[in-house]
Amino acid sequence: GWLFLALGVSLAAAGAIDGYAVYGAVARPGSLPGAGGAARLGDVIFVPWLVLVAAVLHLTPTGRALTRRWDLALRATVLAGGLAVLSAVLGDRTLDPPFDDIENPWAIDALASTLGFVGIVATLGVGLGLVAAGASMVTRYRRSVGADRQRLQWMYLAAAPLPLFVPA
């Protein structure tokens, strides 16, 4: 429940951040302080969503990962998500339009190439972690019986096609 709440809050925050960035950096450039930073955050805000979805899949319905290995997979996904966000916020990658002219106020130029590489690897790690989370849910569903299986059925239906959606 808390993870779904966090997912909803992060989606709402993403909308607010994107709206702030568009207004302050595109519609009325210079009218709002920190609009460039908001644009940078808005570019990477999807990563926490993916990490939260992975956590939901790993932890539903008991609140614990299926085994110690699945717990390590969840922890690796969370770590990869943190690294992806950090590398995007501190990197100097050009943003997609309409923010392509905005300079990153937090960029560390000396680490640009390293942060770019870390960002790519971490983002791939999040994708793989999401696939692993789907596999965890499928495994949990296949091991369940009776009422537990019925409770997991709706999550299983969402998790089973996940390995196809992540690369797409």
PDB file of C-alpha atoms in Angstrom:
ATOM      1  CA  GLY A   1       0.000   0.000   0.000  1.00  0.00           C
ATOM      2  CA  TRP A   2       2.752   2.435   0.904  1.00  0.00           C
ATOM      3  CA  LEU A   3       4.559   1.723  -2.335  1.00  0.00           C
ATOM      4  CA  PHE A   4       1.412   2.449  -4.355  1.00  0.00           C
ATOM      5  CA  LEU A   5       1.006   5.679  -2.388  1.00  0.00           C
ATOM      6  CA  ALA A   6       4.632   6.605  -3.094  1.00  0.00           C
ATOM      7  CA  LEU A   7       4.077   5.833  -6.774  1.00  0.00           C
ATOM      8  CA  GLY A   8       1.037   8.119  -6.863  1.00  0.00           C
ATOM      9  CA  VAL A   9       2.898  10.907  -5.076  1.00  0.00           C
ATOM     10  CA  SER A  10       5.863  10.577  -7.431  1.00  0.00           C
ATOM     11  CA  LEU A  11       3.555  10.735 -10.468  1.00  0.00           C
ATOM     12  CA  ALA A  12       1.900  13.877  -9.095  1.00  0.00           C
ATOM     13  CA  ALA A  13       5.287  15.410  -8.282  1.00  0.00           C
ATOM     14  CA  ALA A  14       6.484  14.622 -11.806  1.00  0.00           C
ATOM     15  CA  GLY A  15       3.528  16.492 -13.265  1.00  0.00           C
ATOM     16  CA  ALA A  16       4.204  19.490 -11.044  1.00  0.00           C
ATOM     17  CA  ILE A  17       7.932  19.476 -11.856  1.00  0.00           C
ATOM     18  CA  ASP A  18       7.286  19.204 -15.598  1.00  0.00           C
ATOM     19  CA  GLY A  19       4.699  21.987 -15.487  1.00  0.00           C
ATOM     20  CA  TYR A  20       7.076  24.229 -13.555  1.00  0.00           C
ATOM     21  CA  ALA A  21       9.889  23.524 -16.007  1.00  0.00           C
ATOM     22  CA  VAL A  22       7.752  24.159 -19.086  1.00  0.00           C
ATOM     23  CA  TYR A  23       6.381  27.417 -17.732  1.00  0.00           C
ATOM     24  CA  GLY A  24       9.660  28.700 -16.288  1.00  0.00           C
ATOM     25  CA  ALA A  25      11.987  27.597 -19.086  1.00  0.00           C
ATOM     26  CA  VAL A  26       9.871  27.498 -22.258  1.00  0.00           C
ATOM     27  CA  ALA A  27       6.663  29.538 -21.952  1.00  0.00           C
ATOM     28  CA  ARG A  28       8.207  32.410 -19.973  1.00  0.00           C
ATOM     29  CA  PRO A  29      11.967  31.894 -19.831  1.00  0.00           C
ATOM     30  CA  GLY A  30      13.533  33.299 -16.693  1.00  0.00           C
ATOM     31  CA  SER A  31      10.219  33.917 -14.942  1.00  0.00           C
ATOM     32  CA  LEU A  32      10.673  31.163 -12.352  1.00  0.00           C
ATOM     33  CA  PRO A  33      13.809  30.402 -10.368  1.00  0.00           C
ATOM     34  CA  GLY A  34      15.229  26.926 -10.828  1.00  0.00           C
ATOM     35  CA  ALA A  35      13.290  26.079 -13.980  1.00  0.00           C
ATOM     36  CA  GLY A  36      16.436  24.579 -15.543  1.00  0.00           C
ATOM     37  CA  GLY A  37      16.896  22.324 -12.555  1.00  0.00           C
ATOM     38  CA  ALA A  38      13.241  21.326 -12.743  1.00  0.00           C
ATOM     39  CA  ALA A  39      13.717  20.438 -16.416  1.00  0.00           C
ATOM     40  CA  ARG A  40      16.694  18.257 -15.477  1.00  0.00           C
ATOM     41  CA  LEU A  41      14.692  16.503 -12.751  1.00  0.00           C
ATOM     42  CA  GLY A  42      11.710  16.115 -15.055  1.00  0.00           C
ATOM     43  CA  ASP A  43      13.915  14.319 -17.569  1.00  0.00           C
ATOM     44  CA  VAL A  44      14.799  11.561 -15.119  1.00  0.00           C
ATOM     45  CA  ILE A  45      11.693  11.411 -12.933  1.00  0.00           C
ATOM     46  CA  PHE A  46      10.504   8.214 -14.620  1.00  0.00           C
ATOM     47  CA  VAL A  47      13.284   6.169 -12.994  1.00  0.00           C
ATOM     48  CA  PRO A  48      11.784   6.243  -9.472  1.00  0.00           C
ATOM     49  CA  TRP A  49       8.460   5.083 -10.948  1.00  0.00           C
ATOM     50  CA  LEU A  50      10.128   2.036 -12.427  1.00  0.00           C
ATOM     51  CA  VAL A  51      11.935   1.282  -9.173  1.00  0.00           C
ATOM     52  CA  LEU A  52       8.677   1.586  -7.226  1.00  0.00           C
ATOM     53  CA  VAL A  53       6.894  -0.737  -9.650  1.00  0.00           C
ATOM     54  CA  ALA A  54       9.740  -3.240  -9.238  1.00  0.00           C
ATOM     55  CA  ALA A  55       9.417  -2.989  -5.459  1.00  0.00           C
ATOM     56  CA  VAL A  56       5.663  -3.558  -5.654  1.00  0.00           C
ATOM     57  CA  LEU A  57       6.169  -6.662  -7.775  1.00  0.00           C
ATOM     58  CA  HIS A  58       8.869  -8.037  -5.484  1.00  0.00           C
ATOM     59  CA  LEU A  59       7.010  -7.404  -2.235  1.00  0.00           C
ATOM     60  CA  THR A  60       3.352  -8.140  -3.046  1.00  0.00           C
ATOM     61  CA  PRO A  61       1.460  -9.529  -1.120  1.00  0.00           C
ATOM     62  CA  THR A  62       3.566 -10.338   1.961  1.00  0.00           C
ATOM     63  CA  GLY A  63       5.721  -7.224   2.174  1.00  0.00           C
ATOM     64  CA  ARG A  64       8.836  -9.374   1.859  1.00  0.00           C
ATOM     65  CA  ALA A  65      10.793 -10.599  -1.128  1.00  0.00           C
ATOM     66  CA  LEU A  66      10.244 -14.205  -2.115  1.00  0.00           C
ATOM     67  CA  THR A  67      13.787 -15.311  -1.185  1.00  0.00           C
ATOM     68  CA  ARG A  68      17.109 -13.758  -0.245  1.00  0.00           C
ATOM     69  CA  ARG A  69      18.156 -13.688  -3.910  1.00  0.00           C
ATOM     70  CA  TRP A  70      15.027 -11.811  -4.931  1.00  0.00           C
ATOM     71  CA  ASP A  71      15.719  -9.374  -2.103  1.00  0.00           C
ATOM     72  CA  LEU A  72      19.208  -8.800  -3.517  1.00  0.00           C
ATOM     73  CA  ALA A  73      17.666  -8.208  -6.954  1.00  0.00           C
ATOM     74  CA  LEU A  74      15.360  -5.578  -5.448  1.00  0.00           C
ATOM     75  CA  ARG A  75      18.238  -3.901  -3.633  1.00  0.00           C
ATOM     76  CA  ALA A  76      20.284  -3.857  -6.845  1.00  0.00           C
ATOM     77  CA  THR A  77      17.344  -2.260  -8.686  1.00  0.00           C
ATOM     78  CA  VAL A  78      17.031   0.434  -6.021  1.00  0.00           C
ATOM     79  CA  LEU A  79      20.789   1.097  -6.175  1.00  0.00           C
ATOM     80  CA  ALA A  80      20.728   1.253  -9.977  1.00  0.00           C
ATOM     81  CA  GLY A  81      17.786   3.656  -9.825  1.00  0.00           C
ATOM     82  CA  GLY A  82      19.621   5.934  -7.425  1.00  0.00           C
ATOM     83  CA  LEU A  83      22.721   5.917  -9.610  1.00  0.00           C
ATOM     84  CA  ALA A  84      20.654   6.614 -12.738  1.00  0.00           C
ATOM     85  CA  VAL A  85      18.999   9.630 -11.121  1.00  0.00           C
ATOM     86  CA  LEU A  86      22.261  10.912  -9.663  1.00  0.00           C
ATOM     87  CA  SER A  87      24.141  10.587 -12.955  1.00  0.00           C
ATOM     88  CA  ALA A  88      21.338  12.321 -14.855  1.00  0.00           C
ATOM     89  CA  VAL A  89      21.137  15.186 -12.381  1.00  0.00           C
ATOM     90  CA  LEU A  90      24.907  15.739 -12.261  1.00  0.00           C
ATOM     91  CA  GLY A  91      25.671  14.906 -15.905  1.00  0.00           C
ATOM     92  CA  ASP A  92      25.811  17.219 -18.893  1.00  0.00           C
ATOM     93  CA  ARG A  93      23.644  15.278 -21.353  1.00  0.00           C
ATOM     94  CA  THR A  94      21.555  17.467 -23.641  1.00  0.00           C
ATOM     95  CA  LEU A  95      17.869  17.243 -22.832  1.00  0.00           C
ATOM     96  CA  ASP A  96      15.152  16.503 -25.361  1.00  0.00           C
ATOM     97  CA  PRO A  97      13.175  19.403 -26.886  1.00  0.00           C
ATOM     98  CA  PRO A  98      11.813  21.791 -25.736  1.00  0.00           C
ATOM     99  CA  PHE A  99      14.552  21.789 -23.073  1.00  0.00           C
ATOM    100  CA  ASP A 100      17.504  21.231 -25.408  1.00  0.00           C
ATOM    101  CA  ASP A 101      18.866  24.763 -24.874  1.00  0.00           C
ATOM    102  CA  ILE A 102      18.873  24.555 -21.084  1.00  0.00           C
ATOM    103  CA  GLU A 103      22.208  24.132 -19.334  1.00  0.00           C
ATOM    104  CA  ASN A 104      22.365  21.825 -16.343  1.00  0.00           C
ATOM    105  CA  PRO A 105      22.889  23.980 -13.236  1.00  0.00           C
ATOM    106  CA  TRP A 106      24.264  20.992 -11.315  1.00  0.00           C
ATOM    107  CA  ALA A 107      26.555  19.522 -13.981  1.00  0.00           C
ATOM    108  CA  ILE A 108      30.009  18.388 -12.939  1.00  0.00           C
ATOM    109  CA  ASP A 109      31.986  18.807 -16.139  1.00  0.00           C
ATOM    110  CA  ALA A 110      35.024  16.898 -14.895  1.00  0.00           C
ATOM    111  CA  LEU A 111      32.897  13.766 -14.443  1.00  0.00           C
ATOM    112  CA  ALA A 112      30.756  14.125 -17.573  1.00  0.00           C
ATOM    113  CA  SER A 113      31.973  11.044 -19.436  1.00  0.00           C
ATOM    114  CA  THR A 114      31.994   8.883 -16.307  1.00  0.00           C
ATOM    115  CA  LEU A 115      28.500  10.016 -15.340  1.00  0.00           C
ATOM    116  CA  GLY A 116      27.258   9.332 -18.863  1.00  0.00           C
ATOM    117  CA  PHE A 117      28.573   5.771 -18.736  1.00  0.00           C
ATOM    118  CA  VAL A 118      27.243   5.204 -15.206  1.00  0.00           C
ATOM    119  CA  GLY A 119      23.865   6.561 -16.286  1.00  0.00           C
ATOM    120  CA  ILE A 120      23.597   4.158 -19.212  1.00  0.00           C
ATOM    121  CA  VAL A 121      24.635   1.151 -17.133  1.00  0.00           C
ATOM    122  CA  ALA A 122      22.357   2.140 -14.237  1.00  0.00           C
ATOM    123  CA  THR A 123      19.358   2.687 -16.508  1.00  0.00           C
ATOM    124  CA  LEU A 124      19.934  -0.740 -18.052  1.00  0.00           C
ATOM    125  CA  GLY A 125      20.185  -2.103 -14.517  1.00  0.00           C
ATOM    126  CA  VAL A 126      16.806  -0.620 -13.665  1.00  0.00           C
ATOM    127  CA  GLY A 127      15.311  -2.214 -16.771  1.00  0.00           C
ATOM    128  CA  LEU A 128      16.795  -5.587 -15.890  1.00  0.00           C
ATOM    129  CA  GLY A 129      15.624  -5.145 -12.317  1.00  0.00           C
ATOM    130  CA  LEU A 130      12.111  -4.515 -13.558  1.00  0.00           C
ATOM    131  CA  VAL A 131      12.243  -7.689 -15.628  1.00  0.00           C
ATOM    132  CA  ALA A 132      13.533  -9.564 -12.558  1.00  0.00           C
ATOM    133  CA  ALA A 133      10.668  -8.130 -10.514  1.00  0.00           C
ATOM    134  CA  GLY A 134       8.214  -9.449 -13.081  1.00  0.00           C
ATOM    135  CA  ALA A 135       9.899 -12.839 -12.894  1.00  0.00           C
ATOM    136  CA  SER A 136       9.645 -12.704  -9.111  1.00  0.00           C
ATOM    137  CA  MET A 137       5.903 -12.095  -9.334  1.00  0.00           C
ATOM    138  CA  VAL A 138       5.466 -14.916 -11.838  1.00  0.00           C
ATOM    139  CA  THR A 139       7.455 -17.250  -9.571  1.00  0.00           C
ATOM    140  CA  ARG A 140       5.431 -16.216  -6.536  1.00  0.00           C
ATOM    141  CA  TYR A 141       2.191 -16.780  -8.448  1.00  0.00           C
ATOM    142  CA  ARG A 142       3.251 -20.199  -9.710  1.00  0.00           C
ATOM    143  CA  ARG A 143       4.193 -21.303  -6.189  1.00  0.00           C
ATOM    144  CA  SER A 144       0.946 -20.063  -4.643  1.00  0.00           C
ATOM    145  CA  VAL A 145      -2.242 -22.058  -4.160  1.00  0.00           C
ATOM    146  CA  GLY A 146      -5.873 -21.367  -3.277  1.00  0.00           C
ATOM    147  CA  ALA A 147      -6.743 -17.935  -1.922  1.00  0.00           C
ATOM    148  CA  ASP A 148      -3.152 -16.694  -2.198  1.00  0.00           C
ATOM    149  CA  ARG A 149      -3.177 -17.478  -5.901  1.00  0.00           C
ATOM    150  CA  GLN A 150      -6.441 -15.600  -6.384  1.00  0.00           C
ATOM    151  CA  ARG A 151      -5.031 -12.563  -4.571  1.00  0.00           C
ATOM    152  CA  LEU A 152      -1.989 -12.562  -6.831  1.00  0.00           C
ATOM    153  CA  GLN A 153      -3.842 -13.132 -10.076  1.00  0.00           C
ATOM    154  CA  TRP A 154      -4.332  -9.466 -10.980  1.00  0.00           C
ATOM    155  CA  MET A 155      -0.667  -8.711 -10.292  1.00  0.00           C
ATOM    156  CA  TYR A 156       0.394 -11.766 -12.276  1.00  0.00           C
ATOM    157  CA  LEU A 157      -1.585 -10.570 -15.275  1.00  0.00           C
ATOM    158  CA  ALA A 158       0.278  -7.253 -15.130  1.00  0.00           C
ATOM    159  CA  ALA A 159       3.703  -8.800 -14.466  1.00  0.00           C
ATOM    160  CA  ALA A 160       3.707 -11.627 -17.003  1.00  0.00           C
ATOM    161  CA  PRO A 161       4.076  -9.388 -20.112  1.00  0.00           C
ATOM    162  CA  LEU A 162       6.562  -7.054 -18.370  1.00  0.00           C
ATOM    163  CA  PRO A 163       9.680  -8.524 -20.028  1.00  0.00           C
ATOM    164  CA  LEU A 164       8.178  -7.543 -23.384  1.00  0.00           C
ATOM    165  CA  PHE A 165       7.264  -3.985 -22.319  1.00  0.00           C
ATOM    166  CA  VAL A 166      10.626  -3.004 -20.812  1.00  0.00           C
ATOM    167  CA  PRO A 167      12.656  -3.201 -24.040  1.00  0.00           C
ATOM    168  CA  ALA A 168       9.825  -1.594 -25.998  1.00  0.00           C
TER     169      ALA A 168
END
